[in-house]
Short mmCIF file of C-alpha atoms in Angstrom, two decimals:
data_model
loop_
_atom_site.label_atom_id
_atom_site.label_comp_id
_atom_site.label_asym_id
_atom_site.label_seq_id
_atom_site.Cartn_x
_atom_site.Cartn_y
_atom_site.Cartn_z
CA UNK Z 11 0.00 0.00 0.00
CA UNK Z 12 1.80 3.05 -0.96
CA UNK Z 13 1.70 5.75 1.21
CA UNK Z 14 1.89 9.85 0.17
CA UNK Z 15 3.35 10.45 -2.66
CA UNK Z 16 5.05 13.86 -4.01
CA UNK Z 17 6.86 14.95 -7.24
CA UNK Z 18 9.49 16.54 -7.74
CA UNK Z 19 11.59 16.04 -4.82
CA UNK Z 20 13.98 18.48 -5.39
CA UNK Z 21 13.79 21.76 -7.78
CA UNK Z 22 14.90 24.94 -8.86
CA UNK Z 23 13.45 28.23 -10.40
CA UNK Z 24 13.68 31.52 -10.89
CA UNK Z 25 12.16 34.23 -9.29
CA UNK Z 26 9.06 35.67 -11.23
CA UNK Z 27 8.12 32.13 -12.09
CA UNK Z 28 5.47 29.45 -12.19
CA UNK Z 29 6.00 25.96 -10.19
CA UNK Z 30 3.33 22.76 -10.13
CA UNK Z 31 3.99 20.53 -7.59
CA UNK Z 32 1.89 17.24 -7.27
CA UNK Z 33 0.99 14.98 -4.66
CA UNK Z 34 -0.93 11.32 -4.31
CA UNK Z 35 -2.95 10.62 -1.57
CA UNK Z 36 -2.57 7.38 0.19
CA UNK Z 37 -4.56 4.65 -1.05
CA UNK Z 38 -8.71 5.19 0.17
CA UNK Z 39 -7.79 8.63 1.46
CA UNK Z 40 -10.21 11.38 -0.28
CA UNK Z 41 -8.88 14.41 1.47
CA UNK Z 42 -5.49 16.33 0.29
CA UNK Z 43 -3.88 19.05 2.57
CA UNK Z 44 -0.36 21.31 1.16
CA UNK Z 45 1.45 22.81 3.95
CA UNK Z 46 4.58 24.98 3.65
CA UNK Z 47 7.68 24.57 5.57
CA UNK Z 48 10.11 27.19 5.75
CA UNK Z 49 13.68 26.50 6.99
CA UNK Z 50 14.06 25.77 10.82
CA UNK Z 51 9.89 26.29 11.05
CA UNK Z 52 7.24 24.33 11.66
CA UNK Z 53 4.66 23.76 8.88
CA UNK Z 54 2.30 26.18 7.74
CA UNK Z 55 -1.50 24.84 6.05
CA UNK Z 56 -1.99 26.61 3.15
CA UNK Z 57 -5.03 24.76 2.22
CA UNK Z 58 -7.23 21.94 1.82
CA UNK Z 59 -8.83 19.71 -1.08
CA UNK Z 60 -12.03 17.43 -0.81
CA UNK Z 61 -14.41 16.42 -3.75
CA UNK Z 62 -12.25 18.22 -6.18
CA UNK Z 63 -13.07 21.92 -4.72
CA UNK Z 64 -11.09 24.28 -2.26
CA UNK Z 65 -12.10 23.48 1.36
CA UNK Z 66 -10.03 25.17 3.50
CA UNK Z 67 -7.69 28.04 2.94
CA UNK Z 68 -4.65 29.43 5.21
CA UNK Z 69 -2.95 32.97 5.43
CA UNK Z 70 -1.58 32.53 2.23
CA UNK Z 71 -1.85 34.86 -1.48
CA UNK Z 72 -3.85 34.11 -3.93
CA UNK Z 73 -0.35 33.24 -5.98
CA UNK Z 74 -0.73 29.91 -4.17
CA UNK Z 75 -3.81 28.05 -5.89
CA UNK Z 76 -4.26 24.28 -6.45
CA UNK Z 77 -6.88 21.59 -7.96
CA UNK Z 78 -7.71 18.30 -6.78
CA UNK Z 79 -8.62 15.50 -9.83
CA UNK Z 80 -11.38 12.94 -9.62
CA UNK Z 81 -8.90 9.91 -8.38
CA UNK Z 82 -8.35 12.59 -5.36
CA UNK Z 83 -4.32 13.22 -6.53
CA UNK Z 84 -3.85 17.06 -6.23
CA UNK Z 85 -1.49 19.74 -7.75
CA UNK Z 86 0.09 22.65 -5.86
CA UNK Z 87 0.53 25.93 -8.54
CA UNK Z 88 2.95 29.17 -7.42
CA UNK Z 89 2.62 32.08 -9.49
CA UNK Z 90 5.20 34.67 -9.69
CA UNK Z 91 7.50 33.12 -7.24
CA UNK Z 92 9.60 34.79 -4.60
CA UNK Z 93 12.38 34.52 -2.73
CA UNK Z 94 10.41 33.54 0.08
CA UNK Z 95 8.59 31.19 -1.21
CA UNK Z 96 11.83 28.48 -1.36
CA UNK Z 97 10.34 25.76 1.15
CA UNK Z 98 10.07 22.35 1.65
CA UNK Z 99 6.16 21.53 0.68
CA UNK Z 100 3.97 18.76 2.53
CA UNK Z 101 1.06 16.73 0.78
CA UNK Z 102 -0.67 15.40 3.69
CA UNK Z 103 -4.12 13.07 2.82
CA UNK Z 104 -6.71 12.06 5.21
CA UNK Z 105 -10.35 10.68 5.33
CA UNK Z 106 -12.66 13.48 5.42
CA UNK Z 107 -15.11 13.10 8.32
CA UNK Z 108 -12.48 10.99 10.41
CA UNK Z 109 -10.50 13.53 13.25
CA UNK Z 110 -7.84 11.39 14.87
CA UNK Z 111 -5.04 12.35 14.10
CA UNK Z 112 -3.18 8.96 13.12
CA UNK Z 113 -5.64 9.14 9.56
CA UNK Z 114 -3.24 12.19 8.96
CA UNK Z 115 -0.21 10.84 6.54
CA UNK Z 116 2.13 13.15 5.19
CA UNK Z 117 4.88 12.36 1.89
CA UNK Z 118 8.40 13.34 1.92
CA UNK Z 119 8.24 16.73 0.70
CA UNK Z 120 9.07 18.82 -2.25
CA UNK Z 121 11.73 21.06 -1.83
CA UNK Z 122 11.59 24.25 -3.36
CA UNK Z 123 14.97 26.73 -4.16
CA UNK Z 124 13.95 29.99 -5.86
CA UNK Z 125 16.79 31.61 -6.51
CA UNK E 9 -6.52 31.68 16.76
CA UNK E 10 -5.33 28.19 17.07
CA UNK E 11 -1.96 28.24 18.33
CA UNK E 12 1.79 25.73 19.68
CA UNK E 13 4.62 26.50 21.65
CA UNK E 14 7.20 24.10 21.50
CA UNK E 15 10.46 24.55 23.78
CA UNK E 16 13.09 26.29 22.21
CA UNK E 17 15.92 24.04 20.43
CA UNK E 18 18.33 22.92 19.83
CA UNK E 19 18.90 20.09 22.19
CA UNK E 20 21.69 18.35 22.68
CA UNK E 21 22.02 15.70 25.19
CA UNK E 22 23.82 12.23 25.72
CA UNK E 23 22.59 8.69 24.85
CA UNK E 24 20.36 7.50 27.65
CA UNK E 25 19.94 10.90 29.38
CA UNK E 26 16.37 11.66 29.76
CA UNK E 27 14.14 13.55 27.62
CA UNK E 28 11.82 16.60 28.12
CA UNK E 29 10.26 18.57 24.94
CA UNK E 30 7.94 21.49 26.64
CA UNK E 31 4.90 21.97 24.69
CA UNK E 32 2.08 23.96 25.47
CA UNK E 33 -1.03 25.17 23.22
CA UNK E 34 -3.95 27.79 22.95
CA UNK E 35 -7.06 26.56 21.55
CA UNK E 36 -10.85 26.46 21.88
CA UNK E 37 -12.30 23.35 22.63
CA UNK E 38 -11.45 20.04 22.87
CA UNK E 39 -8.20 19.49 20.49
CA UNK E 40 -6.51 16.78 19.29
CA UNK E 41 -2.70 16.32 20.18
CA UNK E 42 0.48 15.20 17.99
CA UNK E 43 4.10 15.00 18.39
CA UNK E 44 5.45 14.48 14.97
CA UNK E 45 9.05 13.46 13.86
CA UNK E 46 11.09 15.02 11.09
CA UNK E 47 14.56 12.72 10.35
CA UNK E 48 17.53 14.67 7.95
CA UNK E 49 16.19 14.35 4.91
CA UNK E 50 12.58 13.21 5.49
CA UNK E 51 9.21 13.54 5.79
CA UNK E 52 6.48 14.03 8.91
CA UNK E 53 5.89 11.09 10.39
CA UNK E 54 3.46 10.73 13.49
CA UNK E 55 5.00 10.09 16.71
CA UNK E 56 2.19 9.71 19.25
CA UNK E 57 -0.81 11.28 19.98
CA UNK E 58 -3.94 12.27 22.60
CA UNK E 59 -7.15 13.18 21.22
CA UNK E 60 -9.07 13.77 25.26
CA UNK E 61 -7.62 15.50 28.51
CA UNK E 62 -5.55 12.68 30.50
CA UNK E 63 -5.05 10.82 27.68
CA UNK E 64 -1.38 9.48 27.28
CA UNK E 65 0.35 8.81 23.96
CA UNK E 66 3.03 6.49 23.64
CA UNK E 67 5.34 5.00 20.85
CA UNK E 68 8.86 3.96 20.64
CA UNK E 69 9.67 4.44 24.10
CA UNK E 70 8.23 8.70 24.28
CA UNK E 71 5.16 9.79 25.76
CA UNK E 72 2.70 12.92 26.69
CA UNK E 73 0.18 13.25 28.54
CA UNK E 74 -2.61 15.37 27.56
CA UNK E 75 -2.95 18.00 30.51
CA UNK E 76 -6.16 20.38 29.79
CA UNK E 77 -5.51 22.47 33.06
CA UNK E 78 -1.81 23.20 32.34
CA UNK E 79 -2.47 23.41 28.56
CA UNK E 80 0.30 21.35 28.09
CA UNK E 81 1.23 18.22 26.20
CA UNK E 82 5.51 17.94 26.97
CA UNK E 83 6.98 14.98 25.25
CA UNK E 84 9.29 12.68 27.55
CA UNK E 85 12.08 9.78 26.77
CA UNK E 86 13.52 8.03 29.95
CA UNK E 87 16.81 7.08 27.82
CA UNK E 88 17.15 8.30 24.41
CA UNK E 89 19.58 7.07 21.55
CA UNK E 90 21.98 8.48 19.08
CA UNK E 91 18.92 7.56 16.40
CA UNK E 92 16.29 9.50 18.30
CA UNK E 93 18.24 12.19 17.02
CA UNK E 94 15.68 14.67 14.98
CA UNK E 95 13.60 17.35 14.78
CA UNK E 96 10.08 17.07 17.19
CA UNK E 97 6.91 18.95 16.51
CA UNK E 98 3.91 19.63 18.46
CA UNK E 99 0.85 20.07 16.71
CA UNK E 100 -3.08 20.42 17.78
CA UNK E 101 -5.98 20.14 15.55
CA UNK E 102 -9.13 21.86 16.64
CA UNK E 103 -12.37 20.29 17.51
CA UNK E 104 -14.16 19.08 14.62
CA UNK E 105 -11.44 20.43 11.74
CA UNK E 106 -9.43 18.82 9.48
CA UNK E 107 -5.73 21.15 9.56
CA UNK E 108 -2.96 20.63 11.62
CA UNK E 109 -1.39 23.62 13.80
CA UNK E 110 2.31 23.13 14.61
CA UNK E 111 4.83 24.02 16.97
CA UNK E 112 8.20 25.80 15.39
CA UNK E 113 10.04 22.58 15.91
CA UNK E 114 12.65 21.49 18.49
CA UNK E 115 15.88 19.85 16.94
CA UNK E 116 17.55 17.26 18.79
CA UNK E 117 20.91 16.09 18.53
CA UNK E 118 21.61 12.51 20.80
CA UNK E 119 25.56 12.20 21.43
CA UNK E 120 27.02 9.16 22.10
#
């Protein structure tokens, strides 16, 4: 059964452009969360994904945007990147409904350099 | 808002010394509460958690206790090993939602 899944694991780009990172939930999981990790921080939620539409959104512009497909796998989009924005990103997939936290899996991360 | 306080890091401590991670949280409610563990390189993975007050999670030889009138959920190790060496976050989620709030992170670095 494979677990989280998130591609690329390691890139590069420019500031001023566009990155997709994408992310497979663990099998029977419906739910797809994208948190942001800056260096030495904790993570931060950026947002949420169930039934294909925008659940949940954190303190985060409207740069950041993402889709969720019908077999529940999601993208992460970054418009007009910064500086700032270099980060390691977190897929995490759950069951919606379900609130204990051990039905929250997280992948290994996409790291992000903007440079 | 929903908020963590983890103990500030880094840690450094000797194999079998004993462990304490301070954590403490603000929320409204009744939330969940997770230490996760980041290793070099890696991934979140879920350490323990405590989803009611007095609840105790354990794994792997850690624990916390859930303490509602303290606010406080501090993760403890009697005797901890050079592999235990990694970066610990604590993290709530709020009655009845689906996001994770974390902690800033504590590193830890086990010498032998």
């Amino acid at each position: 059964d494979a677990g989280v899944t998130q591609s690329p694991t390691h890139l590069i780009k420019t500031r001023g452009q566009q990155v997709t990172l994408r992310c497979s939930p663990k099998s029977g999981h419906d739910t797809v969360s994208w948190y942001q990790q800056a260096l030495g921080q904790g993570p931060q939620f950026i947002f949420q994904y169930y039934e294909e539409e925008e659940r949940q959104r954190g303190n985060f512009p409207d740069r950041f945007s993402g889709h969720q497909f019908p077999n529940y796998s999601s993208e992460l989009n970054v418009n007009a990147l910064l500086l700032g924005d270099s980060a390691l990103y977190l897929c995490a997939s759950s069951i919606r409904g379900q609130v204990t936290g051990n039905t929250i899996y997280f992948g290994e991360g996409s790291w992000l350099t903007v440079v | 808002g929903n908020s963590v306080t983890q103990m500030e890091g880094p840690v450094t401590l000797s194999e079998e010394a004993f462990l304490t991670i301070n954590c403490t949280y603000t929320a409204t409610g009744y939330p969940s509460l997770f230490w996760y563990v980041q290793y070099p390189g890696e991934g979140l993975q879920l350490l323990l958690k405590a989803t009611k007050a007095d609840d105790k999670g354990s794994n792997k030889g850690f624990e916390a206790t859930y303490r509602k009138e303290t606010t406080s959920f501090h993760l403890e190790k009697g005797s901890v090993q050079v592999s235990d060496s990694a970066v610990y976050f604590c993290a709530l989620k709020g009655q009845g939602a689906q996001k994770l709030v974390f902690g800033q992170g504590t590193r830890l670095t086990i010498n032998p």
